[in-house]
Short mmCIF file of C-alpha atoms in Angstrom, two decimals:
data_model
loop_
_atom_site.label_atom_id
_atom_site.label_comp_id
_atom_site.label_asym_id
_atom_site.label_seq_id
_atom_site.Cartn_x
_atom_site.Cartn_y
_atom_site.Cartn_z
CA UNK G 1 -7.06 27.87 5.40
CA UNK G 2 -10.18 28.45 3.37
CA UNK G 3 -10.01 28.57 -0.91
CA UNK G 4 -12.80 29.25 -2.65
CA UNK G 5 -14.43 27.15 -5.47
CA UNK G 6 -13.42 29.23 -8.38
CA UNK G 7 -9.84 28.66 -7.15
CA UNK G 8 -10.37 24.90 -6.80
CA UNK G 9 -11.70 24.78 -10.25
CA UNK G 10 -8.83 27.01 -11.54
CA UNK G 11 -6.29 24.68 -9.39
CA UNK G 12 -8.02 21.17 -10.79
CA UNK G 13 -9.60 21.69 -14.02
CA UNK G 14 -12.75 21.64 -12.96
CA UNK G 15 -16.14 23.49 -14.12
CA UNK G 16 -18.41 25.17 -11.16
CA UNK G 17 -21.78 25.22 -11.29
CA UNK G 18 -23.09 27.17 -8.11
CA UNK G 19 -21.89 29.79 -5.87
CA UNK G 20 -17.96 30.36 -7.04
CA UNK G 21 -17.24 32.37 -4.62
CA UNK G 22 -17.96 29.82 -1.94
CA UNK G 23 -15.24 29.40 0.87
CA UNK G 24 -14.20 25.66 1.29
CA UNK G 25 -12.47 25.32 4.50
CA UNK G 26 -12.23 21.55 5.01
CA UNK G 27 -12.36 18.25 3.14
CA UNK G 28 -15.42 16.13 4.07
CA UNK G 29 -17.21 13.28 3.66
CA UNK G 30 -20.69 13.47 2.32
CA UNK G 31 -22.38 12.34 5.61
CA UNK G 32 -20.06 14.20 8.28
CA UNK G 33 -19.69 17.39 5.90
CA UNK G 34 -21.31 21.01 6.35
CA UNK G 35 -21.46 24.03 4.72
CA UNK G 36 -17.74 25.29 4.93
CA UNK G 37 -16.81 21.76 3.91
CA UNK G 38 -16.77 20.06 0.42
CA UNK G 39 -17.70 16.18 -0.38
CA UNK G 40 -16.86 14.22 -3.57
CA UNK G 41 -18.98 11.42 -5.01
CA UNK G 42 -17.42 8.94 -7.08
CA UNK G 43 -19.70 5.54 -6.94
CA UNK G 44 -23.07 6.48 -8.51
CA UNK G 45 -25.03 3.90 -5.80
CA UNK G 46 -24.70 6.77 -3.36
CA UNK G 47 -26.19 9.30 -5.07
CA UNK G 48 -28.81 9.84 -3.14
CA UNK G 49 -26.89 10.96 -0.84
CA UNK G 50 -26.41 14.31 -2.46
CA UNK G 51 -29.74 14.70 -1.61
CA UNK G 52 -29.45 15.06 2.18
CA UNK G 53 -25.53 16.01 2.62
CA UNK G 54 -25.07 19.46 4.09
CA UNK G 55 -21.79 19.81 2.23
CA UNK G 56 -21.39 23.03 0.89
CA UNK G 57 -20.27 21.65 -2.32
CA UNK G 58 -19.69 18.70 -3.68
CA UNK G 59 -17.32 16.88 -6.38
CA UNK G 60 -18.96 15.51 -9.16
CA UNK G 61 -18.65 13.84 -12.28
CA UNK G 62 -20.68 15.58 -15.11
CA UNK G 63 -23.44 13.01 -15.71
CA UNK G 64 -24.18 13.45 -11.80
CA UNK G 65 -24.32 17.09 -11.45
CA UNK G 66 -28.20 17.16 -12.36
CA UNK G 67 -28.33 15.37 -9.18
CA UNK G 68 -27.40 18.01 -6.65
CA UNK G 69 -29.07 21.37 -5.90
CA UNK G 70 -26.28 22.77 -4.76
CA UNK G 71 -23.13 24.06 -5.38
CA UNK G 72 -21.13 21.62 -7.87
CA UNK G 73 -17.25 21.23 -8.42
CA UNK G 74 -17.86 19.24 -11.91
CA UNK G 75 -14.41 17.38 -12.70
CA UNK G 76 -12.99 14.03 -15.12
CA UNK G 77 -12.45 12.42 -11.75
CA UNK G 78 -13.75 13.32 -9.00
CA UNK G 79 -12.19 11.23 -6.39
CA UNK G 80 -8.54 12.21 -7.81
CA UNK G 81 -9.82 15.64 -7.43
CA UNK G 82 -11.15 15.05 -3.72
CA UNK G 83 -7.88 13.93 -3.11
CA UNK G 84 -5.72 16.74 -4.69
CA UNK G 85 -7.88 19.02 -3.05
CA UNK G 86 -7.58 17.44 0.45
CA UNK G 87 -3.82 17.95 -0.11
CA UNK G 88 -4.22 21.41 -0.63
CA UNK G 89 -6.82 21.92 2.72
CA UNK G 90 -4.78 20.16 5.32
CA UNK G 91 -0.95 20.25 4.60
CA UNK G 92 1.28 18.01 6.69
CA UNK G 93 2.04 19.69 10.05
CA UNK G 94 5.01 22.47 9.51
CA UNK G 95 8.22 22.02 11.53
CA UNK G 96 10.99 24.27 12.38
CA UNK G 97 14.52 23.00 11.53
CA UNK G 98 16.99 21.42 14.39
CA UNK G 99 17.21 18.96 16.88
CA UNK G 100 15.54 18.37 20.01
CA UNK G 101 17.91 18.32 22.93
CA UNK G 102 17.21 14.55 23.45
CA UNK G 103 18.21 14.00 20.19
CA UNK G 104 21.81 11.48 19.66
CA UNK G 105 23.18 12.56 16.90
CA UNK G 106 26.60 11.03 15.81
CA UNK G 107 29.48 13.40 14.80
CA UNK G 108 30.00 11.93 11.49
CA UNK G 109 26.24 12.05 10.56
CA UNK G 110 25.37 14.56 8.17
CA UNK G 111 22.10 16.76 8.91
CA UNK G 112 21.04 19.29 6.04
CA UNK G 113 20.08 22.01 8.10
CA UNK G 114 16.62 22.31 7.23
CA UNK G 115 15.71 19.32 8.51
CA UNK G 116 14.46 18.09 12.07
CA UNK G 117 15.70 15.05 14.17
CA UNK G 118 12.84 15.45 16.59
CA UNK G 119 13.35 14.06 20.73
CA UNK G 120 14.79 10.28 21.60
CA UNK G 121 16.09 9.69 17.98
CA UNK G 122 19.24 8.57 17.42
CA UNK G 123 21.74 8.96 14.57
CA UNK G 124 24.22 7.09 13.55
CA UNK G 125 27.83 7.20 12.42
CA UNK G 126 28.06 8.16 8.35
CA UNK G 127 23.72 8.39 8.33
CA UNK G 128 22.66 11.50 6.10
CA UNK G 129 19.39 13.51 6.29
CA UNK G 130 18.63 15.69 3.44
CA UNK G 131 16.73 18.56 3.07
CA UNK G 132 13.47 19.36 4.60
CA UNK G 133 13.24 15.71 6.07
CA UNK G 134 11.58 15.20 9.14
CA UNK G 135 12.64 12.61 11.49
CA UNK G 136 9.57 11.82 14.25
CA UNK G 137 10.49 11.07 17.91
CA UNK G 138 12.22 7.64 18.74
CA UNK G 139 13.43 6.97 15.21
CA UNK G 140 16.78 5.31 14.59
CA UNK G 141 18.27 6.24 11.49
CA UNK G 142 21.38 3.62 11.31
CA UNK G 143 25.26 3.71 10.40
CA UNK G 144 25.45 4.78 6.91
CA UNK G 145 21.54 5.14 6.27
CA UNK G 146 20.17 7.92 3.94
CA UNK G 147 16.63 9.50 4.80
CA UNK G 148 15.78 11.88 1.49
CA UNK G 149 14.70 15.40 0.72
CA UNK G 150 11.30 16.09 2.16
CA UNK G 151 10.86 12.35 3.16
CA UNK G 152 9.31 12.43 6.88
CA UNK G 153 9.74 9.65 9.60
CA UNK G 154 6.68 10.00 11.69
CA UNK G 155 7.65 8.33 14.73
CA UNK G 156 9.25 5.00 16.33
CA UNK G 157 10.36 4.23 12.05
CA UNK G 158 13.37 2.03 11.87
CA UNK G 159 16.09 2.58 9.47
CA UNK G 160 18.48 0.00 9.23
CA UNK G 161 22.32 -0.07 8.73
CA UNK G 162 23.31 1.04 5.21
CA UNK G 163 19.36 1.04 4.48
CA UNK G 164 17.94 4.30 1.86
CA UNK G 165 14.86 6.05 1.80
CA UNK G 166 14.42 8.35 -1.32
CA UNK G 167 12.69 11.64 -1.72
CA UNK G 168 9.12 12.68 -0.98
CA UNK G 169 8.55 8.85 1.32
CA UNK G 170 6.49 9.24 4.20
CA UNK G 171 6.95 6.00 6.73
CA UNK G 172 4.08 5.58 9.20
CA UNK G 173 4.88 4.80 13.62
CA UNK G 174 6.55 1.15 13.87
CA UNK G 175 7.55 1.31 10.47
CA UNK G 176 10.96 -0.96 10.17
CA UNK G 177 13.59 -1.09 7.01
CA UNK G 178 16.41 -3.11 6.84
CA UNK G 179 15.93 -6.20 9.61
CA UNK G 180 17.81 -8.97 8.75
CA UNK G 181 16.20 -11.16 6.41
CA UNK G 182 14.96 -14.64 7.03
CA UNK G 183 18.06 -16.82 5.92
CA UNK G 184 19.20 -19.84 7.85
CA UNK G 185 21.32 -22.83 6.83
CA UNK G 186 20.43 -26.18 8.07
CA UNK G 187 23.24 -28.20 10.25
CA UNK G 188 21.53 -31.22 11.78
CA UNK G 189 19.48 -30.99 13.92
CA UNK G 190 19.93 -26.78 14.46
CA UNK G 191 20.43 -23.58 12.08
CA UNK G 192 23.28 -21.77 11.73
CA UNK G 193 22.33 -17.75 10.52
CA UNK G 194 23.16 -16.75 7.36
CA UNK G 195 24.49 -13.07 7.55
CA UNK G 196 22.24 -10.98 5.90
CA UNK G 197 24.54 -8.43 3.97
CA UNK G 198 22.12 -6.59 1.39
CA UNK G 199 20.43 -3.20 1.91
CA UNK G 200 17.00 -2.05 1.10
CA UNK G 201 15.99 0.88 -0.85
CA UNK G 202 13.09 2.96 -1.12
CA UNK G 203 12.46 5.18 -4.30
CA UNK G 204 10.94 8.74 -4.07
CA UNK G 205 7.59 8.70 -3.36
CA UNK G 206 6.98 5.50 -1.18
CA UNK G 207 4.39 5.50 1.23
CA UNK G 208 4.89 2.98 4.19
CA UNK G 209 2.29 2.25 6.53
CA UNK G 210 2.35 1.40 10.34
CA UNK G 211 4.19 -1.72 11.49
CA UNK G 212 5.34 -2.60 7.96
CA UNK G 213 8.42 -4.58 8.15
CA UNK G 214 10.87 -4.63 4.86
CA UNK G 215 13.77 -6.98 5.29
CA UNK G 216 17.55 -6.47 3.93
CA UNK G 217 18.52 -8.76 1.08
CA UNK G 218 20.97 -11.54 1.86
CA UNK G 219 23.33 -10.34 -0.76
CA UNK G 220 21.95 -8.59 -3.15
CA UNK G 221 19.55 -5.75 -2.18
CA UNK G 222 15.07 -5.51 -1.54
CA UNK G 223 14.17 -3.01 -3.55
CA UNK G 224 11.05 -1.02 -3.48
CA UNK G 225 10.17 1.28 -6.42
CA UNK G 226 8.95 4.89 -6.67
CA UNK G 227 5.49 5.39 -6.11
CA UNK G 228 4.80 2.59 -4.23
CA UNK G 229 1.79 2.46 -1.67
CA UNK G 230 1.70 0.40 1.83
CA UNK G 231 -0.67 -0.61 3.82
CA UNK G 232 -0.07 -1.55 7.09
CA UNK G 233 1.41 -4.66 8.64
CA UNK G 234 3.16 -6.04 5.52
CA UNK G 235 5.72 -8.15 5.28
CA UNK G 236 8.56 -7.88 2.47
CA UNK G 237 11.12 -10.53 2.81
CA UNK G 238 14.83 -10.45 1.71
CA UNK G 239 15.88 -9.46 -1.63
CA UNK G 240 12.42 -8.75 -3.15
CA UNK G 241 12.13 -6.47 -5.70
CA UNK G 242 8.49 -4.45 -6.27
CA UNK G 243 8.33 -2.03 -9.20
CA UNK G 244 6.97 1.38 -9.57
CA UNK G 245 3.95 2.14 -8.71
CA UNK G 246 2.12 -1.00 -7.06
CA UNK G 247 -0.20 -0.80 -4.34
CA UNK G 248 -0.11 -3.69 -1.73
CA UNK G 249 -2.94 -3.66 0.96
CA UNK G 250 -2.58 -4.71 4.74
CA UNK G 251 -1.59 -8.17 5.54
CA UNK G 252 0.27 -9.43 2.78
CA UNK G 253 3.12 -11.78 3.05
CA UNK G 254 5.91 -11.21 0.49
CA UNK G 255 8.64 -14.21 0.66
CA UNK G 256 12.31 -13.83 -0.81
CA UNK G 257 13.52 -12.90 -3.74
CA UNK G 258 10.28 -12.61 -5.57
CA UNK G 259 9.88 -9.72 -8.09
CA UNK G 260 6.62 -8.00 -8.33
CA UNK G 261 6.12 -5.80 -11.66
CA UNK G 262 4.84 -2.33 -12.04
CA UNK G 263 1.06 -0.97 -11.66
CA UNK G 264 0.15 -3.72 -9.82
CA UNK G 265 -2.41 -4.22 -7.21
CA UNK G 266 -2.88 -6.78 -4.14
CA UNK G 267 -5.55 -6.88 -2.17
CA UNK G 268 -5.31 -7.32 1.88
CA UNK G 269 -3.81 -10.89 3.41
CA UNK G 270 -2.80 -12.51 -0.34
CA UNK G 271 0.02 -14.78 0.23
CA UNK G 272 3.13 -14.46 -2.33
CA UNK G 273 5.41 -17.52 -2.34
CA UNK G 274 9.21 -16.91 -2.78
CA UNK G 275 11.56 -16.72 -6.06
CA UNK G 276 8.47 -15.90 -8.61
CA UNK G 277 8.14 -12.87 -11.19
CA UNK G 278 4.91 -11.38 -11.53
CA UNK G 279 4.68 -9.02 -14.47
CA UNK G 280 3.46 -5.11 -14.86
CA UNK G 281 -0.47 -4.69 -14.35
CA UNK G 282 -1.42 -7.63 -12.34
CA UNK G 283 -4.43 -7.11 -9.89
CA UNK G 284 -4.35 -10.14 -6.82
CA UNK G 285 -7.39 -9.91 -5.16
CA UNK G 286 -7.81 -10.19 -1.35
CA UNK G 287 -6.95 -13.17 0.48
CA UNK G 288 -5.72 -15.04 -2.48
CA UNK G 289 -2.46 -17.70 -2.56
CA UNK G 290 -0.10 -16.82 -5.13
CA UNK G 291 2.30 -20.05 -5.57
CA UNK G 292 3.55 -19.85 -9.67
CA UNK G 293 4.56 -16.61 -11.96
CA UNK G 294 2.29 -14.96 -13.03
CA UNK G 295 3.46 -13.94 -16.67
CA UNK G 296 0.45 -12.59 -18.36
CA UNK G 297 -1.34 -8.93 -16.70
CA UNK G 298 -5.22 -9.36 -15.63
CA UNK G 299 -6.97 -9.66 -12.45
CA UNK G 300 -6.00 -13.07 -10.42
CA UNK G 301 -8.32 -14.34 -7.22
CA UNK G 302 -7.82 -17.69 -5.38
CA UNK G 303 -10.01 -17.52 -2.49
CA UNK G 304 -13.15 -18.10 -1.91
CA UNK G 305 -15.54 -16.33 -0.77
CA UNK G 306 -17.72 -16.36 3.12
CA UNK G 307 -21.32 -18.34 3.02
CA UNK G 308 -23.41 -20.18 5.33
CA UNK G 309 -21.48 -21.99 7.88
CA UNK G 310 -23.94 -24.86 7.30
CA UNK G 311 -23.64 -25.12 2.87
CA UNK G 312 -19.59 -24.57 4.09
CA UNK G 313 -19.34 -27.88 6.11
CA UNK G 314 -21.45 -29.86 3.14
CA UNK G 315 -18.87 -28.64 0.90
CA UNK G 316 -16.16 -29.43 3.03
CA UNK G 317 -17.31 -32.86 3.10
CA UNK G 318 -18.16 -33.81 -0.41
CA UNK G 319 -14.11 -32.18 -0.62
CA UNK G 320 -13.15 -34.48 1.69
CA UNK G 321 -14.51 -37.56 -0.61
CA UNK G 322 -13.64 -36.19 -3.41
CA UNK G 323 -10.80 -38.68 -4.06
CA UNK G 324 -13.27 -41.50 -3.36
CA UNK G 325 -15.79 -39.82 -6.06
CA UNK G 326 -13.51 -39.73 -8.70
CA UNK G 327 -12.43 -43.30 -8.49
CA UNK G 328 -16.15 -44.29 -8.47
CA UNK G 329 -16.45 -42.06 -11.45
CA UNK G 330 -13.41 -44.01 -13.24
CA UNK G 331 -14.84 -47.22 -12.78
CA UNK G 332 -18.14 -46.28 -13.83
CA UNK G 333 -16.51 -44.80 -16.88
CA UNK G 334 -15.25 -47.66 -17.69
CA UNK G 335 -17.65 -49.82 -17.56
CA UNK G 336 -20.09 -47.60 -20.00
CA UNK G 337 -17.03 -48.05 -22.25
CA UNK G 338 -16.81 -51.98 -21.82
CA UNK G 339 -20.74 -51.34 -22.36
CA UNK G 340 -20.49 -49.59 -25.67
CA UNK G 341 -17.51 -51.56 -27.38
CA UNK G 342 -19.62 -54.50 -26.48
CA UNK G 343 -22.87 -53.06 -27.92
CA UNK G 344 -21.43 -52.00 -31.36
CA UNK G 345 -19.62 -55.57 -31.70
#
C-alpha cells in the first residue's frame, strides 16, 4: 500500500514540511531507505545521517528539521510516530477463516468462526478461540484453554491446560504457557513433585517473544498484565505476578511467586530472586542480580561493566584479599587510636 505524507500527518499529528503529496510505500531505516520509503530519527548523534539517507522523507523532531533538505514529517515523537506508521505500512498477514484439514480439533472446543486453526494444531476438549484469532501451524491449544479476540499464535506456541490468553496478544514460534512450575518437595535423599494446579493468564495486549517459557502457578495462578512486552527466551516461574505495562528484555530469569509492579523496565539477562515485590516504575538495568524488594521506583544496576582483561584480573585479586586488607586496616586503626589516647594523656 502506498499513503501519502499529508495523510500521515493527518493520521499522526504531525506538520509536513516538503512535498505532501509524496507517496510513502514502506517503512525504512535511514541507511537501507529510498525514495518511496520513509526514515525516522530520534537520537540527535545520528544526525548526520540525514545528510546522506535517500529516504524520501524522514521523521523528525522540530529542533531537527533544519537539518534535512528534504521532505520532513515533523512530529512530538518521532520514534512513536515511526512506529504507528510502520503499523499502518505493513499490516500483519490477512487470513481467511477455517481450519486446515490437518487440523485436530476436539468436538467440545469452541471455534468462533472467524478465526483460523491453521495445519498440525491440535485442540482440545472445552478450549475456546474467539474471534478473529489466528492459531499458526503446530500449536496446541489445551483442555479448557482460551486464545482471545484477534490474539494470533504464530506457530509451534504452547497453550497449556486451563491456561488464557486475552485479546489483541501476539505469541512468537516456541512460545510455551502453562508448563508445570518448578515445585518439588524434598524426601531424603530424592524429590517427590508437587502438582502444579494454578493457571496462567495473559491480559490483552501481551506480546510474547520466541522460546519464552511462562510456568503455571502451584496453586494460585502467574499472572501477566495487559500491555506487557517480551523478549525472547524468558523465563517466568510459578505464580509470578507482572503488572501492566512492563517491558522485560531477553534472558531474564523470573523465580516464583515474585510480583513485579507496573511501567517497569528490565534490561536483558537480570536475575530476579523468588517471593520479592518490586513496585510500579522500576528500571533494572542489564545483567543486574536482583536479590531484596525493591520498594522505592528509580533506575537499579548491579553489574558491572566489561574492561581490560588485564585491570579485570588486578581487581579480581585485590577482591580476593580483601578480607585480609580490612583486618590489616583494623589493626592499624587501632593502633593510631592507642597512639592518640596516649598522646593527649
Amino acid at each position: 500500500m502506498a499513503v501519502t505524507l499529508a495523510e500521515l500527518a493527518r493520521r499522526f499529528q504531525g506538520r509536513v514540511r516538503g512535498n505532501p503529496d509524496l507517496a510513502i510505500k514502506r517503512a525504512a531505516s535511514l541507511d537501507s531507505a529510498g525514495p518511496d520509503d520513509i526514515a525516522y530519527l530520534s537520537d540527535r548523534k545520528f544526525l548526520a545521517k540525514l545528510a546522506s539517507t535517500a529516504a524520501g522523507a524522514v521523521i523528525l523532531a522540530e529542533p531537527d528539521a533544519a537539518h534535512r533538505a528534504g521532505s520532513v514529517l515533523i512530529v512530538e515523537n518521532p520514534h512513536l510516530c515511526f512506529a504507528r506508521v510502520a503499523q499502518l505500512l505493513h499490516p500483519a498477514p490477512a487470513f481467511r477463516p477455517g481450519a486446515h484439514a490437518s487440523a485436530v480439533i476436539s468436538p467440545s472446543a469452541r471455534v468462533a468462526a472467524s478465526a483460523w486453526v491453521g495445519p498440525h494444531v491440535v485442540v482440545e476438549d472445552g478450549a475456546e478461540i474467539k474471534d478473529d484469532a489466528y492459531i499458526g501451524p503446530g500449536c496446541l491449544v489445551g483442555a479448557r484453554a482460551a486464545v482471545g479476540a484477534r490474539s494470533r499464535l504464530v506457530g509451534h506456541v504452547v497453550i497449556g491446560d486451563r491456561c488464557s490468553v486475552g485479546e489483541d496478544c501476539l505469541l512468537h514460534p516456541g512460545v510455551v504457557i502453562g508448563s508445570d512450575g518448578f515445585g518439588f518437595a524434598k524426601d531424603g535423599e530424592q524429590w517427590q513433585k508437587v502438582p502444579q494446579l494454578g493457571h496462567v493468564i495473559l491480559g490483552h495486549g501481551v506480546e510474547v517473544g520466541a522460546n519464552t517459557t511462562i510456568d503455571r502457578g502451584a496453586l494460585d495462578d502467574t499472572l501477566i498484565g495487559s500491555g506487557v512486552k517480551l523478549d525472547n527466551q524468558i523465563q517466568i516461574a510459578h505464580n509470578v505476578h507482572i503488572g501492566d505495562n512492563t517491558a522485560i528484555a531477553a534472558f531474564v530469569g523470573i523465580a516464583g511467586s515474585t510480583r513485579i509492579g507496573k511501567r517497569c523496565t528490565i534490561g536483558g539477562q537480570a536475575g530476579i530472586t523468588g517471593h520479592l515485590e518490586i513496585v510500579d516504575d522500576v528500571h533494572i538495568t542489564a545483567g543486574s542480580l536482583v536479590t531484596t524488594s525493591i520498594r522505592q521506583a528509580g533506575a537499579y544496576s548491579s553489574s558491572l561493566k566489561a574492561e581490560p582483561a588485564e585491570k579485570w584480573r588486578r581487581n579480581a585479586a585485590r577482591l580476593h584479599h580483601l578480607d585480609e586488607m580490612s583486618q590489616r586496616l583494623k589493626v592499624l586503626e587501632e593502633k593510631w587510636q592507642q597512639h592518640s589516647e596516649e598522646h593527649d594523656n
